[in-house]
Coordinates of C-alpha atoms and ligand atoms in Angstrom, one line a residue:
X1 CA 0.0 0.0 0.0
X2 CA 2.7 2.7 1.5
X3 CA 5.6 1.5 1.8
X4 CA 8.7 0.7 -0.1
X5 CA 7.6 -0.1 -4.0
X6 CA 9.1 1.6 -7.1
X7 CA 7.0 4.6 -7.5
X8 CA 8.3 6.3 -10.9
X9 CA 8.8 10.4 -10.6
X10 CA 5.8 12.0 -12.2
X11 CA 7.0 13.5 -15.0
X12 CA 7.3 17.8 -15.1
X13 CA 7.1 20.0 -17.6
X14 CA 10.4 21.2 -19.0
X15 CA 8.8 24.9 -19.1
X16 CA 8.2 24.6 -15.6
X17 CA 11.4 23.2 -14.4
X18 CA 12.9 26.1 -16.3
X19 CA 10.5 28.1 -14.2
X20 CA 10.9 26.6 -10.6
X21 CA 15.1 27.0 -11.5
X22 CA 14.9 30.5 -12.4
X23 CA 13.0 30.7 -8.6
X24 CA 16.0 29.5 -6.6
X25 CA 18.7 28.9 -8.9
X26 CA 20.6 26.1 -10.9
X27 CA 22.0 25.0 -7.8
X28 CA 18.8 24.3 -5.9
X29 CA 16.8 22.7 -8.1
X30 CA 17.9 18.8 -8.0
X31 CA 16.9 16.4 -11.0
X32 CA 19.7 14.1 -10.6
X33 CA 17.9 10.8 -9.3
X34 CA 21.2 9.9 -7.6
X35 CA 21.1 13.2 -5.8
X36 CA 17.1 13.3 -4.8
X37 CA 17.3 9.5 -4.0
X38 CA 17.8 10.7 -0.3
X39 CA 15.1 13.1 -0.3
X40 CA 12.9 10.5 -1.5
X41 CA 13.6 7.4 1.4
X42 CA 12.6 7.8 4.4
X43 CA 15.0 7.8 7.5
X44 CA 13.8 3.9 8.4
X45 CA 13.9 2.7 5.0
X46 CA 10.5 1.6 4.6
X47 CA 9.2 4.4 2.6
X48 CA 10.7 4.4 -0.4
X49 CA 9.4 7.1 -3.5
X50 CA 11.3 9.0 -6.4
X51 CA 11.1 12.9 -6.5
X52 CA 10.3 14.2 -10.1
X53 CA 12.4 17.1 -8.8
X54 CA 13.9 18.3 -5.4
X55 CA 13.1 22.3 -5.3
X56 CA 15.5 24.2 -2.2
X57 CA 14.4 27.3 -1.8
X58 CA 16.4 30.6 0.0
X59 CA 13.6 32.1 2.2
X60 CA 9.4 32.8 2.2
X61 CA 9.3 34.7 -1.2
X62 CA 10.9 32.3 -3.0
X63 CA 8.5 28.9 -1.2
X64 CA 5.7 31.5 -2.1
X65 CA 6.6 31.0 -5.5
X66 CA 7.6 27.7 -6.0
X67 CA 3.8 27.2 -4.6
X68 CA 2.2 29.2 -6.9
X69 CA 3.6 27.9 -10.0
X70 CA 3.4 24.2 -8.7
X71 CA -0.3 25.5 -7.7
X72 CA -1.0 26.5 -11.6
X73 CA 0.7 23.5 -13.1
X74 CA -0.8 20.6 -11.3
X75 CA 2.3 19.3 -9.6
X76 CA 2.1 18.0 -6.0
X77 CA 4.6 18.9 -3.7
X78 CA 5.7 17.7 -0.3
X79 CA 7.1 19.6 2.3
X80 CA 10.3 18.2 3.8
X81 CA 12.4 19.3 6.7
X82 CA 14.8 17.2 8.2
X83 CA 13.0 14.2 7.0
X84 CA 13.1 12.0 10.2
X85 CA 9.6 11.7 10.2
X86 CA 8.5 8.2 11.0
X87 CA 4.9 7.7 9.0
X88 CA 5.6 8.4 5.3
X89 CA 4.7 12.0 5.4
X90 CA 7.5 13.8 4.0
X91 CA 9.1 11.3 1.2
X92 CA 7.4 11.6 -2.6
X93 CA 5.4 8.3 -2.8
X94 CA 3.2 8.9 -5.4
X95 CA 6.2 11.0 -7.4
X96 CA 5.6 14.6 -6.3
X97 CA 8.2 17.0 -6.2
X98 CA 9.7 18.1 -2.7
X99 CA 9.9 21.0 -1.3
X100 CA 13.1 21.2 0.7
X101 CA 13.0 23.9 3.3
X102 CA 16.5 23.5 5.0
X103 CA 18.0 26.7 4.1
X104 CA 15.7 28.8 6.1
X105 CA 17.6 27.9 9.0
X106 CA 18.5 31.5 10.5
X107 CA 17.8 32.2 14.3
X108 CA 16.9 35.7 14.6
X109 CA 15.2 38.1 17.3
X110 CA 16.1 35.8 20.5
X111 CA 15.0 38.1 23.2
X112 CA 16.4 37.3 26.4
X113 CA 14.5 39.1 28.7
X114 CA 11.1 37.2 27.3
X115 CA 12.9 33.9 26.2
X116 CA 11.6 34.2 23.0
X117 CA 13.4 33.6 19.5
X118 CA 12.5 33.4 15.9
X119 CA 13.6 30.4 13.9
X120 CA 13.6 29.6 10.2
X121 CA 12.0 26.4 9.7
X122 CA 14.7 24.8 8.5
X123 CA 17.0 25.1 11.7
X124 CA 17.2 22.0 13.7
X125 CA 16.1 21.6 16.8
X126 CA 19.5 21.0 18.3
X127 CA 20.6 24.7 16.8
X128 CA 17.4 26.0 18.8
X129 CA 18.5 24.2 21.9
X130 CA 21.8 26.0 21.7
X131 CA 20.8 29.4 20.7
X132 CA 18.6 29.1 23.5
X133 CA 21.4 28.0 26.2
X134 CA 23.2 31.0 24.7
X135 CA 20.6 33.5 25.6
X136 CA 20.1 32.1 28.9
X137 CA 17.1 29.8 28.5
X138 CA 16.4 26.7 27.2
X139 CA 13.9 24.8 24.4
X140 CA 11.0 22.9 25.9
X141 CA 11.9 20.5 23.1
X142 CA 13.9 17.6 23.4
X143 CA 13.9 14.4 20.8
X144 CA 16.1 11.9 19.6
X145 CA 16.4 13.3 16.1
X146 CA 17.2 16.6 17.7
X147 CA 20.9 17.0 15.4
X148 CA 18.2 16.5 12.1
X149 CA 14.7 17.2 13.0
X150 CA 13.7 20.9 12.2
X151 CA 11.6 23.5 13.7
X152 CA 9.5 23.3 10.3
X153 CA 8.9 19.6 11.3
X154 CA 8.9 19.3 14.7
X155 CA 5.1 21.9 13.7
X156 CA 3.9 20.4 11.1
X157 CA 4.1 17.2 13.2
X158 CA 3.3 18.9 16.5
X159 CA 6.3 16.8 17.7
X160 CA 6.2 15.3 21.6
X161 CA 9.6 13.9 23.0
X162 CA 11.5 13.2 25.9
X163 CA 10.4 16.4 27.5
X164 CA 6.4 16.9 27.1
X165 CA 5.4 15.9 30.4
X166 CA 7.0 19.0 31.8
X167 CA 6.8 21.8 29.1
X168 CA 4.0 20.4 26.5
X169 CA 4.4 19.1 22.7
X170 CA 5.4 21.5 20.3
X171 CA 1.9 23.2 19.9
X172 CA 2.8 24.7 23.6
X173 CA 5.9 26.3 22.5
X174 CA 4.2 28.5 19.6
X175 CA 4.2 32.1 19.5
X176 CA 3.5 32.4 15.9
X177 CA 4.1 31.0 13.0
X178 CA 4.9 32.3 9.2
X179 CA 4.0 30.0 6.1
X180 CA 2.7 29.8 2.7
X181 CA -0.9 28.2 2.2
X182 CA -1.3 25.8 -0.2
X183 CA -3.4 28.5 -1.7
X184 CA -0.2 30.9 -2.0
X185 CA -1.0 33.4 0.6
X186 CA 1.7 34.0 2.7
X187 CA 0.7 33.9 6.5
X188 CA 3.0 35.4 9.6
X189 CA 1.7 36.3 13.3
X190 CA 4.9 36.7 14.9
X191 CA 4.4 39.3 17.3
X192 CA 5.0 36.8 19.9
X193 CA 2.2 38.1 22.4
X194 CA 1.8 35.9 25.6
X195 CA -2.0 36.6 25.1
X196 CA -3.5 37.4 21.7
X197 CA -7.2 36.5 21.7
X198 CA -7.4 37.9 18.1
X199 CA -9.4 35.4 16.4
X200 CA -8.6 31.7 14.7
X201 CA -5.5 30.4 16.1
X202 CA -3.6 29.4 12.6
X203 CA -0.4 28.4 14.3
X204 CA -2.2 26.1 16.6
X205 CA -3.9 24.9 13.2
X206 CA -1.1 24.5 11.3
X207 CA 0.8 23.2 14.0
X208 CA -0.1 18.9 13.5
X209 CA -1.2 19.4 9.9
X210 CA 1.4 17.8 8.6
X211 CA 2.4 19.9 5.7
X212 CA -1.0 19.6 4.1
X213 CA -2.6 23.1 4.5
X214 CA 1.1 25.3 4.2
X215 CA 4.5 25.4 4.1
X216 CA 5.6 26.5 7.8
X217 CA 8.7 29.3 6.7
X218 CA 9.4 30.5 10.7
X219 CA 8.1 30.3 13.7
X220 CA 8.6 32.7 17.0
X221 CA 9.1 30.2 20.0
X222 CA 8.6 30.5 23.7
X223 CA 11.8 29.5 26.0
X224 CA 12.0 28.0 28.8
X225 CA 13.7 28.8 32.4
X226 CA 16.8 26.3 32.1
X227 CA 17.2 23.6 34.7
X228 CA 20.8 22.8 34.7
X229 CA 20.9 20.4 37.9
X230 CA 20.5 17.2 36.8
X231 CA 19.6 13.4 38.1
X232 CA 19.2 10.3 35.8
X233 CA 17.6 7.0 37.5
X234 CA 17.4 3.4 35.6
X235 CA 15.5 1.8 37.7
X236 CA 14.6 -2.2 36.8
X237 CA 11.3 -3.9 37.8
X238 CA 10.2 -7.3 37.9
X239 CA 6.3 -6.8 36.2
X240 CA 5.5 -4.0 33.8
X241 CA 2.2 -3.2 35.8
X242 CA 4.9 -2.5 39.0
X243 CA 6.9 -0.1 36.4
X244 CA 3.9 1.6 35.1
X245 CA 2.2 2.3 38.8
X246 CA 5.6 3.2 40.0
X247 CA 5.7 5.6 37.2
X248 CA 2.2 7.5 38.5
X249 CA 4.5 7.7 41.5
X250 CA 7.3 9.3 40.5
X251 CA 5.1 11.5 38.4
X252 CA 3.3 13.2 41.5
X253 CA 6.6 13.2 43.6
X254 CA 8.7 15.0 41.5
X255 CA 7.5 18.2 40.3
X256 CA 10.5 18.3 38.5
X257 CA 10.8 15.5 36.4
X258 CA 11.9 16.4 33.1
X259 CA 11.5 12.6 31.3
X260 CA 10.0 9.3 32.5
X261 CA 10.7 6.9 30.1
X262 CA 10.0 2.8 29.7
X263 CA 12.0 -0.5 28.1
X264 CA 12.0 -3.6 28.0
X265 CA 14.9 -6.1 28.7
X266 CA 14.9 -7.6 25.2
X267 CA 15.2 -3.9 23.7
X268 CA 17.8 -2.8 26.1
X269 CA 20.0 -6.2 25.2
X270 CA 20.0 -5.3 21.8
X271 CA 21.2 -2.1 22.3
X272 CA 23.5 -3.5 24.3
X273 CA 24.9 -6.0 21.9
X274 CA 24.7 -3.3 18.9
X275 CA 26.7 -0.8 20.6
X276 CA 29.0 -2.8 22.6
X277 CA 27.5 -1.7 25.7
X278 CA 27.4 -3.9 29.1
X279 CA 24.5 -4.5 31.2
X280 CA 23.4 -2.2 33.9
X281 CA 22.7 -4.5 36.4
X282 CA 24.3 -7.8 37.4
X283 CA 20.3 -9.1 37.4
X284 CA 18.5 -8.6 34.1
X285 CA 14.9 -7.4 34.9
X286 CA 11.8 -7.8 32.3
X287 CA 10.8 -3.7 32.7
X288 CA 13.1 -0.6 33.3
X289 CA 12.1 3.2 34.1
X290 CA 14.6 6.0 33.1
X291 CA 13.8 8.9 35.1
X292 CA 15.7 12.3 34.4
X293 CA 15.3 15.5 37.2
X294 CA 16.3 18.8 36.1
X295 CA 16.1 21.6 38.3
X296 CA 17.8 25.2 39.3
X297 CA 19.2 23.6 42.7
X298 CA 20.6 20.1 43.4
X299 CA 17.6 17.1 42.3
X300 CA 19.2 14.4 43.9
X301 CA 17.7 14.6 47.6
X302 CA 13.9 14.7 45.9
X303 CA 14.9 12.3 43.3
X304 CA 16.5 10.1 46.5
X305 CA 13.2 10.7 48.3
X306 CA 11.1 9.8 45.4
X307 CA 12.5 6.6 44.9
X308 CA 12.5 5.7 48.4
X309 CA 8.8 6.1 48.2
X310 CA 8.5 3.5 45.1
X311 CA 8.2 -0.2 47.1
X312 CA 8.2 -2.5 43.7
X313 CA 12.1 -0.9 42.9
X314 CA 14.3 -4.7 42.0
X315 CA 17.2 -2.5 41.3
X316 CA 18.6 1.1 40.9
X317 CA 21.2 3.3 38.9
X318 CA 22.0 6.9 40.0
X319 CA 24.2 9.5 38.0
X320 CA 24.3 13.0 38.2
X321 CA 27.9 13.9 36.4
X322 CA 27.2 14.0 32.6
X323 CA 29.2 11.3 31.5
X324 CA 27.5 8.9 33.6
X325 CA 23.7 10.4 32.6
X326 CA 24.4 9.8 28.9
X327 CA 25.5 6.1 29.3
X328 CA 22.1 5.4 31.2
X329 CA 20.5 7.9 28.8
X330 CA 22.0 5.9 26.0
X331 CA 20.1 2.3 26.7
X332 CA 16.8 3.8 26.1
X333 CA 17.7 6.5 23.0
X334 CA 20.0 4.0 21.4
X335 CA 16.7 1.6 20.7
X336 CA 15.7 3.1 17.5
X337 CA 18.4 2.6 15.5
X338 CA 19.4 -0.9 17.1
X339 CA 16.2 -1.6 16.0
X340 CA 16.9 -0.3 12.3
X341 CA 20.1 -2.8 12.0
X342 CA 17.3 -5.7 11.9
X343 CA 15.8 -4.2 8.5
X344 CA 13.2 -1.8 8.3
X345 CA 10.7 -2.1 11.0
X346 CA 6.8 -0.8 11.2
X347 CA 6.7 2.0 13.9
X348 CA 3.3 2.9 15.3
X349 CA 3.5 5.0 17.8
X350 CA 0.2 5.0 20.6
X351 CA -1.2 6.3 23.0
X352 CA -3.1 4.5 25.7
X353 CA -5.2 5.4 29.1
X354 CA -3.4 5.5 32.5
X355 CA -5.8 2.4 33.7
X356 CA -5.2 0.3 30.4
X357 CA -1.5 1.3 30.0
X358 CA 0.0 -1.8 31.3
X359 CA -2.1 -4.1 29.8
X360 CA -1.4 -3.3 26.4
X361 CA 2.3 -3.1 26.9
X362 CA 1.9 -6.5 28.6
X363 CA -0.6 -8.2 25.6
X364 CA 0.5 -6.1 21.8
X365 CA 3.0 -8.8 21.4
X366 CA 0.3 -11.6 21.2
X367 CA -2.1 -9.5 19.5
X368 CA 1.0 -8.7 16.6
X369 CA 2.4 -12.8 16.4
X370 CA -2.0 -13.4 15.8
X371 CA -1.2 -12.1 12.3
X372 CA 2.8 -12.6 12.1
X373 CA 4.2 -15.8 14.1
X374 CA 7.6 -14.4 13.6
X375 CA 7.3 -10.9 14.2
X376 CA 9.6 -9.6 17.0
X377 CA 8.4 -6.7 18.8
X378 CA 10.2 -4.1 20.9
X379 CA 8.1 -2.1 22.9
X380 CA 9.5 1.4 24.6
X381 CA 8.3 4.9 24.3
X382 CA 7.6 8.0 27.0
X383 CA 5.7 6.1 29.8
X384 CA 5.0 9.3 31.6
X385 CA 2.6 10.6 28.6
X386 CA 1.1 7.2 28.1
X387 CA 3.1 6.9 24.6
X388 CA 4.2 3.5 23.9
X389 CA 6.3 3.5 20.2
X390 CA 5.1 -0.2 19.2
X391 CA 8.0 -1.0 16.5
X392 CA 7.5 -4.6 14.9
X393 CA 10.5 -6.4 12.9
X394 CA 10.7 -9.5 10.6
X395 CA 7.8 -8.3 8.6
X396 CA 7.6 -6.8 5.3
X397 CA 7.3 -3.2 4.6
X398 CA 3.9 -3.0 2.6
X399 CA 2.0 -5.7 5.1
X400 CA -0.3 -3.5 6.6
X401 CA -1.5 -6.6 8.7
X402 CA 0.5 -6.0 11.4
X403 CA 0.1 -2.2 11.5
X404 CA -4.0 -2.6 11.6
X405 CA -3.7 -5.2 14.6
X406 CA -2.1 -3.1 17.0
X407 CA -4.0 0.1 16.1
X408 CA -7.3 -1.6 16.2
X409 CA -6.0 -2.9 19.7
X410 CA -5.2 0.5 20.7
X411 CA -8.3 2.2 20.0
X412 CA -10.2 -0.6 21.3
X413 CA -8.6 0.7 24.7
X414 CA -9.7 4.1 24.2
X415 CA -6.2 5.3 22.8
X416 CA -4.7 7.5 20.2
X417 CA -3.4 5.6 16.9
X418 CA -1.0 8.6 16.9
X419 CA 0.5 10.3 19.5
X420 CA 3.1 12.3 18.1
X421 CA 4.8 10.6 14.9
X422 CA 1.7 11.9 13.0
X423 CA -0.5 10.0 10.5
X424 CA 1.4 10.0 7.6
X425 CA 0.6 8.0 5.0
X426 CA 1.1 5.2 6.7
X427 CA -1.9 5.2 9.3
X428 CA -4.1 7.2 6.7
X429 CA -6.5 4.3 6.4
X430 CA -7.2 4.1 10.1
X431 CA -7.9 7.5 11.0
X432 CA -11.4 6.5 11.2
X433 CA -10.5 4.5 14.7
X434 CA -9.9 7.8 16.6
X435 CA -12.2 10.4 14.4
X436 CA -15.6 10.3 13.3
X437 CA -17.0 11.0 9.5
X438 CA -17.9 14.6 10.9
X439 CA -14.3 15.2 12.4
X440 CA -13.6 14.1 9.1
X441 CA -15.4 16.4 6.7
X442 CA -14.4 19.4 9.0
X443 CA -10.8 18.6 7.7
X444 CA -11.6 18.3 4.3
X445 CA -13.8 21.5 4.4
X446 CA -10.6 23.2 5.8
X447 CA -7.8 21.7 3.5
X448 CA -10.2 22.7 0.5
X449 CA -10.3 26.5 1.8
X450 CA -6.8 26.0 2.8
X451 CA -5.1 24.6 -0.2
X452 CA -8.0 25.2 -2.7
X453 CA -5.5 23.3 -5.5
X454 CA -4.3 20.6 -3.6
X455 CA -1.1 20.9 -4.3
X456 CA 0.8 20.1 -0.8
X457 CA 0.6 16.3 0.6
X458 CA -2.2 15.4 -1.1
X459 CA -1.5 11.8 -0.1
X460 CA -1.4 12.7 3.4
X461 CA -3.2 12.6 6.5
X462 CA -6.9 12.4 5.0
X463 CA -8.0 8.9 3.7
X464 CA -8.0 9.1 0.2
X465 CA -11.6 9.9 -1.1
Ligands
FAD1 C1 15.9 8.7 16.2 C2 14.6 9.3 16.1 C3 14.0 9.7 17.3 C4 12.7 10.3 17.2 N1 12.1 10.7 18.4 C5 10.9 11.3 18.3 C6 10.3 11.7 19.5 O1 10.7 11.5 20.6 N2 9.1 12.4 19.4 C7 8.5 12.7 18.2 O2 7.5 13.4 18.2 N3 9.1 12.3 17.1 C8 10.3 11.7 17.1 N4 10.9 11.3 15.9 C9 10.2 11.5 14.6 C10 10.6 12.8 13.9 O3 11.9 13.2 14.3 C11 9.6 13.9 14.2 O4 8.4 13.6 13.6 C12 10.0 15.3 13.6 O5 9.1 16.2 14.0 C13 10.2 15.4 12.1 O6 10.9 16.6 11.8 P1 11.6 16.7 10.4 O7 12.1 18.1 10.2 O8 12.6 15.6 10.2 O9 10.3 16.5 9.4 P2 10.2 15.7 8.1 O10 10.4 14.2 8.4 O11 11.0 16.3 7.0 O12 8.6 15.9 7.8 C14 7.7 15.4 8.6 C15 6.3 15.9 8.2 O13 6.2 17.3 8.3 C16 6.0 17.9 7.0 N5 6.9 19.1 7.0 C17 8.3 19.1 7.2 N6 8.7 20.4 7.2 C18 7.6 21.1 6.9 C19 7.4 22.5 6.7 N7 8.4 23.4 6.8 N8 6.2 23.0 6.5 C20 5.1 22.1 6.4 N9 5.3 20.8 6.5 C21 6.5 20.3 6.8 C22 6.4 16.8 6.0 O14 5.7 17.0 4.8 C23 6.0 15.6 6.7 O15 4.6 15.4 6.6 C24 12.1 10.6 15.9 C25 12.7 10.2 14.8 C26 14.0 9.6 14.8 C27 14.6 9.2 13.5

């Protein structure tokens, strides 16, 4: 259906590629498969399109129009940023050109007495994270992908991470936003106003649309107040339903936990055994909790208290020198690409309940080998927003089978088939589990008045039809 099958470039009028190169240059417009293959596979390698042309535009006049002249000739396009996303979303599948907005990566206007800066939506988010630092503050931010992932991305995907349970997704951290609608119109409220009850709120719109209503340009971002004291606990457990209560726990304890995070013993061995790592405990234990602290003053005493107050603890790791935080930090962000040296997994990414939580940690794996015997399935995620990233190996890229399982499991539980990755393509035929026909036709009523053309990610988000 979605995944990796030979989808040829559609082809482009030579009139127009003279036109989209006379926008931003001979150097920016890429035909050379060779060169566009990258821009066209996704960072797992199981979405795998061709891009009739790869189009890199300088700054917001020049998206504007490359928008307006895809708009008039017919040609989809696809908005791409850092291209880490994980559901399909920003690689060509059905041909389209791509829109590459990396070189709008300034950082401009970072007012330190606020904490606010403005950032092009093709900086990364680890370039954010440091301009912040510099200005005093910090980005309420934080993901793996954080050296790739771009502002531009991180919105259009409203993007969670290792951080939301303290600051919010990315929708919280929104200003404003400047972009061009599919329509051409270009867009900017970036006054960055703490309160500004003037009307529709377009960056909160945009923000989660996933490059199918505009190209996001820049965005004016709040900071936060930095919390450079830090505590990292690995903490192991004998029963995931002792890891997930404990986690509640630790949740209402520390008003300063930054990241509460959950794996497995079979996902941290393999990390182990990709990256040369040892163990961290003498006694393997099926579940493990990786709690980071950050505060202004010293986190360990309420971090030592915390854990004191936990009964179900089988063993624990403390580090507060940086060295020592990274190498526990390391088991649980060096899953996803252990997981990638097994061949291109299926990531869905959920959502459940508090009450349910535990249970579908404890029963996805016998709901996925139902429909796939062999499957292996590592389960890990953000435990402390109820996000469990489901990622299945062993199984071919375009069988969906697996992929309807455990989102049909998830919504059965009352959870979200998405909870930050986005819908992509890839989950485009289940939106139906978490939104109704009405939900539905309100999104197509907006993408219409939107992008009147279609022209951006038409095979996006909305089920086709
Ligand atoms: C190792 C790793 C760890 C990750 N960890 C997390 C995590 O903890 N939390 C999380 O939420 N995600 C995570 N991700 C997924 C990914 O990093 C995020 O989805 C991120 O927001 C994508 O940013 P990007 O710039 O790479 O966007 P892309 O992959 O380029 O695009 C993603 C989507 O946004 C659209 N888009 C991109 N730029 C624009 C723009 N300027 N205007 C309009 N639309 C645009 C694309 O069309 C596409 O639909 C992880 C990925 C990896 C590889």
């Amino acid at each position: 259906m979605n995944a990796a099958s030979e989808i040829p470039p559609v082809a482009i009028d030579s009139s127009v590629v003279a036109g989209l190169r006379s926008i931003v240059g001979w150097a920016h417009l890429l035909e050379d498969p060779d060169v566009t293959s990258s821009y066209a596979t996704d960072w797992t390698g199981r979405f795998k399109g061709a891009a009739s042309v790869v189009v890199r535009p300088a700054n917001t006049g020049e998206v504007a129009q490359v928008i307006a002249l895809c708009g008039e000739a017919g040609i989809a396009v696809v908005p791409q940023g850092g291209n880490t996303g994980l559901v399909g979303g920003g690689v060509p599948l059905a041909g389209e050109a791509v829109l590459s907005v990396r070189r709008l990566s300034g950082i401009t206007d970072i007012d330190e007495r606020s904490g606010q800066l403005t950032a092009g939506a093709g900086a990364t988010i680890a370039e954010v994270q440091a301009a912040a630092l510099a200005a005093g503050w910090a980005y309420g931010v934080d993901l793996g992908s954080r050296d790739s992932a771009t502002v531009g991305g991180t919105i259009a995907t409203n993007a969670g991470g290792l951080e939301v349970l303290r600051h919010g997704a990315t929708r919280a951290q929104l200003l404003g936003v400047e972009a061009v609608l599919g329509s051409g119109a270009v867009v900017a409220h970036m006054g960055g106003l703490m309160k500004d009850n003037t009307g529709y709120d377009l960056a909160g719109l945009l923000c989660g649309s996933e490059g199918t209503l505009g190209v996001l340009t820049a965005a004016r971002l709040r900071l936060v107040p930095p919390s450079p004291e830090r505590a990292v606990a690995l903490i192991g457990f004998a029963s995931t339903e002792s890891a997930v209560a404990s986690a509640f726990i630790l949740r209402r304890a520390l008003p300063d936990l930054q990241s509460l995070e959950l794996f497995q013993h079979d996902g941290l061995d393999l990390v182990c055994r990709t990256t040369g790592t040892a163990h961290p405990f003498a006694t393997p234990y099926p579940v493990y909790l990786l709690a980071e602290v950050a505060a202004q003053r010293d986190p360990l005493p309420a971090l030592a208290e915390a854990l004191d107050s936990v009964t179900a603890i089988g063993d624990v790791a403390v580090a507060i020198d940086s060295v020592r935080r990274s190498q526990l930090w390391r088991y649980r962000e060096g899953h996803t690409e252990a997981i990638n040296t097994l061949g291109a997994p299926h990531k869905l990414d959920v959502t459940l309940p508090a009450p349910v939580l535990a249970q579908f940690i404890d029963r996805v794996p016998g709901v996925v080998r139902r429909v796939a015997p062999r499957a292996q399935v590592w389960l890990f995620g953000h435990v402390g927003d109820g996000n469990v990233h489901v990622n299945v190996t062993g199984v071919p890229p375009d069988d969906a089978l697996v992929d309807q399982q455990v989102l049909v499991y998830a919504a059965s539980l009352g959870g979200s088939i998405s909870a930050e990755h986005g819908i992509g393509t890839a989950k485009r035929p289940w939106l139906h589990l978490n939104r109704s026909e009405a939900e539905v036709a309100a999104f197509r009523c907006i993408k219409a008045a939107l992008d009147p053309m279609g022209v951006l990610n038409p095979n996006v988000l909305l089920p086709p039809g």
